[in-house]
Amino acid sequence: MAITAALASRYRGMGLATVQSREQMVRMKVLNKMSKSGVEHMHTKIGMKSNVIRNLPKNVPY
């Protein structure tokens, strides 16, 4: 128990969070989802420009 307390105090001293609050976890999930949707939008935009369809089955030759 003393070792974990010592590590937690070192992390706090460096400015790192030791335990995330529920709000922080929800915020991170939202930011990750927004980031993923932005990446998917960019893939779609580039695919439309280069006329690439990524979601076709494997047996379609084009």
Short mmCIF file of N, CA, C and O in Angstrom, two decimals:
data_model
loop_
_atom_site.label_atom_id
_atom_site.label_comp_id
_atom_site.label_asym_id
_atom_site.label_seq_id
_atom_site.Cartn_x
_atom_site.Cartn_y
_atom_site.Cartn_z
N MET A 1 0.82 -1.20 0.00
CA MET A 1 0.00 0.00 0.00
C MET A 1 0.86 1.26 0.00
O MET A 1 0.54 2.23 -0.64
N ALA A 2 1.97 1.20 0.73
CA ALA A 2 2.86 2.36 0.81
C ALA A 2 3.51 2.64 -0.54
O ALA A 2 3.71 3.80 -0.91
N ILE A 3 3.80 1.57 -1.29
CA ILE A 3 4.43 1.75 -2.61
C ILE A 3 3.48 2.46 -3.56
O ILE A 3 3.87 3.39 -4.27
N THR A 4 2.20 2.05 -3.56
CA THR A 4 1.23 2.70 -4.45
C THR A 4 1.02 4.15 -4.07
O THR A 4 0.88 5.01 -4.93
N ALA A 5 1.01 4.45 -2.77
CA ALA A 5 0.86 5.84 -2.33
C ALA A 5 2.06 6.67 -2.77
O ALA A 5 1.91 7.82 -3.19
N ALA A 6 3.26 6.09 -2.68
CA ALA A 6 4.46 6.81 -3.10
C ALA A 6 4.44 7.08 -4.61
O ALA A 6 4.77 8.19 -5.05
N LEU A 7 4.02 6.08 -5.39
CA LEU A 7 3.92 6.29 -6.84
C LEU A 7 2.87 7.33 -7.18
O LEU A 7 3.09 8.18 -8.06
N ALA A 8 1.73 7.28 -6.50
CA ALA A 8 0.68 8.27 -6.75
C ALA A 8 1.17 9.67 -6.43
O ALA A 8 0.88 10.62 -7.17
N SER A 9 1.91 9.82 -5.36
CA SER A 9 2.41 11.16 -5.01
C SER A 9 3.44 11.64 -6.04
O SER A 9 3.49 12.82 -6.37
N ARG A 10 4.26 10.73 -6.57
CA ARG A 10 5.21 11.12 -7.62
C ARG A 10 4.47 11.57 -8.88
O ARG A 10 4.83 12.55 -9.51
N TYR A 11 3.43 10.81 -9.26
CA TYR A 11 2.64 11.18 -10.44
C TYR A 11 1.98 12.54 -10.25
O TYR A 11 1.96 13.37 -11.14
N ARG A 12 1.42 12.77 -9.06
CA ARG A 12 0.80 14.06 -8.78
C ARG A 12 1.84 15.17 -8.83
O ARG A 12 1.58 16.28 -9.30
N GLY A 13 3.04 14.88 -8.37
CA GLY A 13 4.12 15.86 -8.40
C GLY A 13 4.52 16.23 -9.82
O GLY A 13 4.92 17.35 -10.10
N MET A 14 4.42 15.27 -10.74
CA MET A 14 4.73 15.54 -12.15
C MET A 14 3.56 16.17 -12.88
O MET A 14 3.67 16.56 -14.03
N GLY A 15 2.40 16.24 -12.23
CA GLY A 15 1.24 16.84 -12.86
C GLY A 15 0.38 15.85 -13.61
O GLY A 15 -0.51 16.23 -14.36
N LEU A 16 0.60 14.56 -13.42
CA LEU A 16 -0.19 13.54 -14.10
C LEU A 16 -1.35 13.12 -13.22
O LEU A 16 -1.23 13.06 -12.00
N ALA A 17 -2.47 12.81 -13.84
CA ALA A 17 -3.64 12.37 -13.08
C ALA A 17 -3.47 10.92 -12.69
O ALA A 17 -3.04 10.09 -13.49
N THR A 18 -3.79 10.60 -11.45
CA THR A 18 -3.68 9.21 -11.00
C THR A 18 -5.01 8.48 -11.17
O THR A 18 -5.04 7.32 -11.51
N VAL A 19 -6.11 9.15 -10.93
CA VAL A 19 -7.43 8.56 -11.10
C VAL A 19 -8.26 9.52 -11.94
O VAL A 19 -8.37 10.69 -11.61
N GLN A 20 -8.83 9.00 -13.03
CA GLN A 20 -9.63 9.86 -13.89
C GLN A 20 -11.05 9.93 -13.35
O GLN A 20 -11.62 8.94 -12.90
N SER A 21 -11.61 11.11 -13.42
CA SER A 21 -12.99 11.27 -13.00
C SER A 21 -13.91 10.77 -14.11
O SER A 21 -13.50 10.58 -15.26
N ARG A 22 -15.15 10.56 -13.76
CA ARG A 22 -16.14 10.07 -14.73
C ARG A 22 -16.32 11.07 -15.87
O ARG A 22 -16.46 10.70 -17.02
N GLU A 23 -16.30 12.36 -15.54
CA GLU A 23 -16.45 13.40 -16.56
C GLU A 23 -15.30 13.35 -17.56
O GLU A 23 -15.50 13.51 -18.76
N GLN A 24 -14.08 13.15 -17.07
CA GLN A 24 -12.93 13.08 -17.96
C GLN A 24 -13.03 11.87 -18.88
O GLN A 24 -12.68 11.96 -20.06
N MET A 25 -13.50 10.74 -18.35
CA MET A 25 -13.62 9.55 -19.17
C MET A 25 -14.66 9.75 -20.26
O MET A 25 -14.44 9.37 -21.42
N VAL A 26 -15.79 10.37 -19.94
CA VAL A 26 -16.83 10.64 -20.93
C VAL A 26 -16.31 11.61 -21.98
O VAL A 26 -16.53 11.43 -23.17
N ARG A 27 -15.58 12.63 -21.53
CA ARG A 27 -15.02 13.62 -22.46
C ARG A 27 -14.04 12.96 -23.44
O ARG A 27 -14.05 13.24 -24.64
N MET A 28 -13.21 12.06 -22.93
CA MET A 28 -12.26 11.36 -23.80
C MET A 28 -12.97 10.48 -24.81
O MET A 28 -12.57 10.40 -25.97
N LYS A 29 -14.05 9.80 -24.39
CA LYS A 29 -14.82 8.97 -25.32
C LYS A 29 -15.42 9.81 -26.44
O LYS A 29 -15.39 9.44 -27.60
N VAL A 30 -15.96 10.97 -26.08
CA VAL A 30 -16.56 11.86 -27.07
C VAL A 30 -15.50 12.36 -28.04
O VAL A 30 -15.71 12.38 -29.26
N LEU A 31 -14.35 12.77 -27.51
CA LEU A 31 -13.28 13.27 -28.37
C LEU A 31 -12.77 12.17 -29.31
O LEU A 31 -12.50 12.44 -30.49
N ASN A 32 -12.64 10.94 -28.80
CA ASN A 32 -12.21 9.84 -29.66
C ASN A 32 -13.21 9.57 -30.75
O ASN A 32 -12.85 9.34 -31.91
N LYS A 33 -14.50 9.59 -30.42
CA LYS A 33 -15.54 9.35 -31.42
C LYS A 33 -15.53 10.44 -32.49
O LYS A 33 -15.66 10.17 -33.67
N MET A 34 -15.37 11.70 -32.04
CA MET A 34 -15.31 12.81 -33.00
C MET A 34 -14.09 12.67 -33.91
O MET A 34 -14.17 12.92 -35.11
N SER A 35 -12.98 12.25 -33.34
CA SER A 35 -11.76 12.08 -34.12
C SER A 35 -11.94 10.99 -35.16
O SER A 35 -11.56 11.15 -36.33
N LYS A 36 -12.54 9.87 -34.77
CA LYS A 36 -12.76 8.76 -35.69
C LYS A 36 -13.70 9.16 -36.81
O LYS A 36 -13.50 8.80 -37.97
N SER A 37 -14.77 9.90 -36.48
CA SER A 37 -15.71 10.31 -37.51
C SER A 37 -15.05 11.29 -38.48
O SER A 37 -15.33 11.28 -39.68
N GLY A 38 -14.15 12.13 -37.97
CA GLY A 38 -13.43 13.06 -38.84
C GLY A 38 -12.51 12.33 -39.79
O GLY A 38 -12.40 12.68 -40.97
N VAL A 39 -11.85 11.27 -39.30
CA VAL A 39 -10.96 10.47 -40.14
C VAL A 39 -11.78 9.76 -41.21
O VAL A 39 -11.38 9.73 -42.38
N GLU A 40 -12.92 9.20 -40.83
CA GLU A 40 -13.77 8.51 -41.80
C GLU A 40 -14.29 9.48 -42.86
O GLU A 40 -14.34 9.14 -44.04
N HIS A 41 -14.62 10.69 -42.45
CA HIS A 41 -15.06 11.71 -43.41
C HIS A 41 -13.95 12.03 -44.41
O HIS A 41 -14.20 12.15 -45.61
N MET A 42 -12.72 12.13 -43.91
CA MET A 42 -11.60 12.43 -44.79
C MET A 42 -11.35 11.28 -45.76
O MET A 42 -11.09 11.52 -46.95
N HIS A 43 -11.44 10.02 -45.29
CA HIS A 43 -11.28 8.87 -46.18
C HIS A 43 -12.35 8.90 -47.28
O HIS A 43 -12.05 8.63 -48.45
N THR A 44 -13.57 9.23 -46.91
CA THR A 44 -14.65 9.29 -47.89
C THR A 44 -14.40 10.38 -48.90
O THR A 44 -14.59 10.18 -50.10
N LYS A 45 -13.95 11.52 -48.43
CA LYS A 45 -13.68 12.65 -49.33
C LYS A 45 -12.58 12.31 -50.33
O LYS A 45 -12.70 12.56 -51.53
N ILE A 46 -11.49 11.71 -49.83
CA ILE A 46 -10.39 11.32 -50.71
C ILE A 46 -10.83 10.23 -51.67
O ILE A 46 -10.49 10.24 -52.86
N GLY A 47 -11.63 9.27 -51.16
CA GLY A 47 -12.14 8.19 -52.01
C GLY A 47 -13.02 8.71 -53.12
O GLY A 47 -12.98 8.22 -54.25
N MET A 48 -13.84 9.70 -52.83
CA MET A 48 -14.71 10.28 -53.85
C MET A 48 -13.88 10.98 -54.91
O MET A 48 -14.18 10.91 -56.10
N LYS A 49 -12.82 11.65 -54.50
CA LYS A 49 -11.98 12.35 -55.46
C LYS A 49 -11.25 11.37 -56.38
O LYS A 49 -11.07 11.63 -57.56
N SER A 50 -10.81 10.24 -55.81
CA SER A 50 -10.05 9.29 -56.63
C SER A 50 -10.93 8.15 -57.14
O SER A 50 -10.42 7.19 -57.71
N ASN A 51 -12.25 8.25 -56.93
CA ASN A 51 -13.22 7.28 -57.43
C ASN A 51 -12.94 5.87 -56.90
O ASN A 51 -12.90 4.90 -57.65
N VAL A 52 -12.73 5.75 -55.62
CA VAL A 52 -12.45 4.47 -54.98
C VAL A 52 -13.64 4.10 -54.10
O VAL A 52 -14.11 4.91 -53.31
N ILE A 53 -14.11 2.88 -54.23
CA ILE A 53 -15.19 2.38 -53.39
C ILE A 53 -14.58 1.30 -52.50
O ILE A 53 -14.16 0.25 -52.98
N ARG A 54 -14.52 1.56 -51.18
CA ARG A 54 -13.83 0.66 -50.27
C ARG A 54 -14.72 -0.43 -49.71
O ARG A 54 -14.23 -1.44 -49.23
N ASN A 55 -16.03 -0.26 -49.72
CA ASN A 55 -16.91 -1.17 -49.01
C ASN A 55 -17.57 -2.20 -49.92
O ASN A 55 -18.66 -2.67 -49.65
N LEU A 56 -16.92 -2.56 -51.01
CA LEU A 56 -17.46 -3.60 -51.88
C LEU A 56 -17.03 -4.97 -51.39
O LEU A 56 -15.99 -5.12 -50.75
N PRO A 57 -17.80 -6.00 -51.69
CA PRO A 57 -17.36 -7.37 -51.33
C PRO A 57 -16.12 -7.76 -52.09
O PRO A 57 -15.76 -7.17 -53.12
N LYS A 58 -15.42 -8.80 -51.61
CA LYS A 58 -14.15 -9.22 -52.19
C LYS A 58 -14.31 -9.82 -53.60
O LYS A 58 -13.39 -9.81 -54.38
N ASN A 59 -15.51 -10.33 -53.91
CA ASN A 59 -15.68 -10.96 -55.22
C ASN A 59 -16.00 -9.98 -56.34
O ASN A 59 -16.17 -10.37 -57.48
N VAL A 60 -16.07 -8.69 -56.05
CA VAL A 60 -16.30 -7.68 -57.08
C VAL A 60 -14.94 -7.31 -57.67
O VAL A 60 -14.04 -6.90 -56.95
N PRO A 61 -14.74 -7.46 -58.97
CA PRO A 61 -13.41 -7.28 -59.56
C PRO A 61 -12.95 -5.82 -59.67
O PRO A 61 -11.80 -5.58 -59.96
N TYR A 62 -13.80 -4.83 -59.48
CA TYR A 62 -13.36 -3.47 -59.65
C TYR A 62 -13.43 -2.69 -58.37
O TYR A 62 -13.94 -3.01 -57.40
#
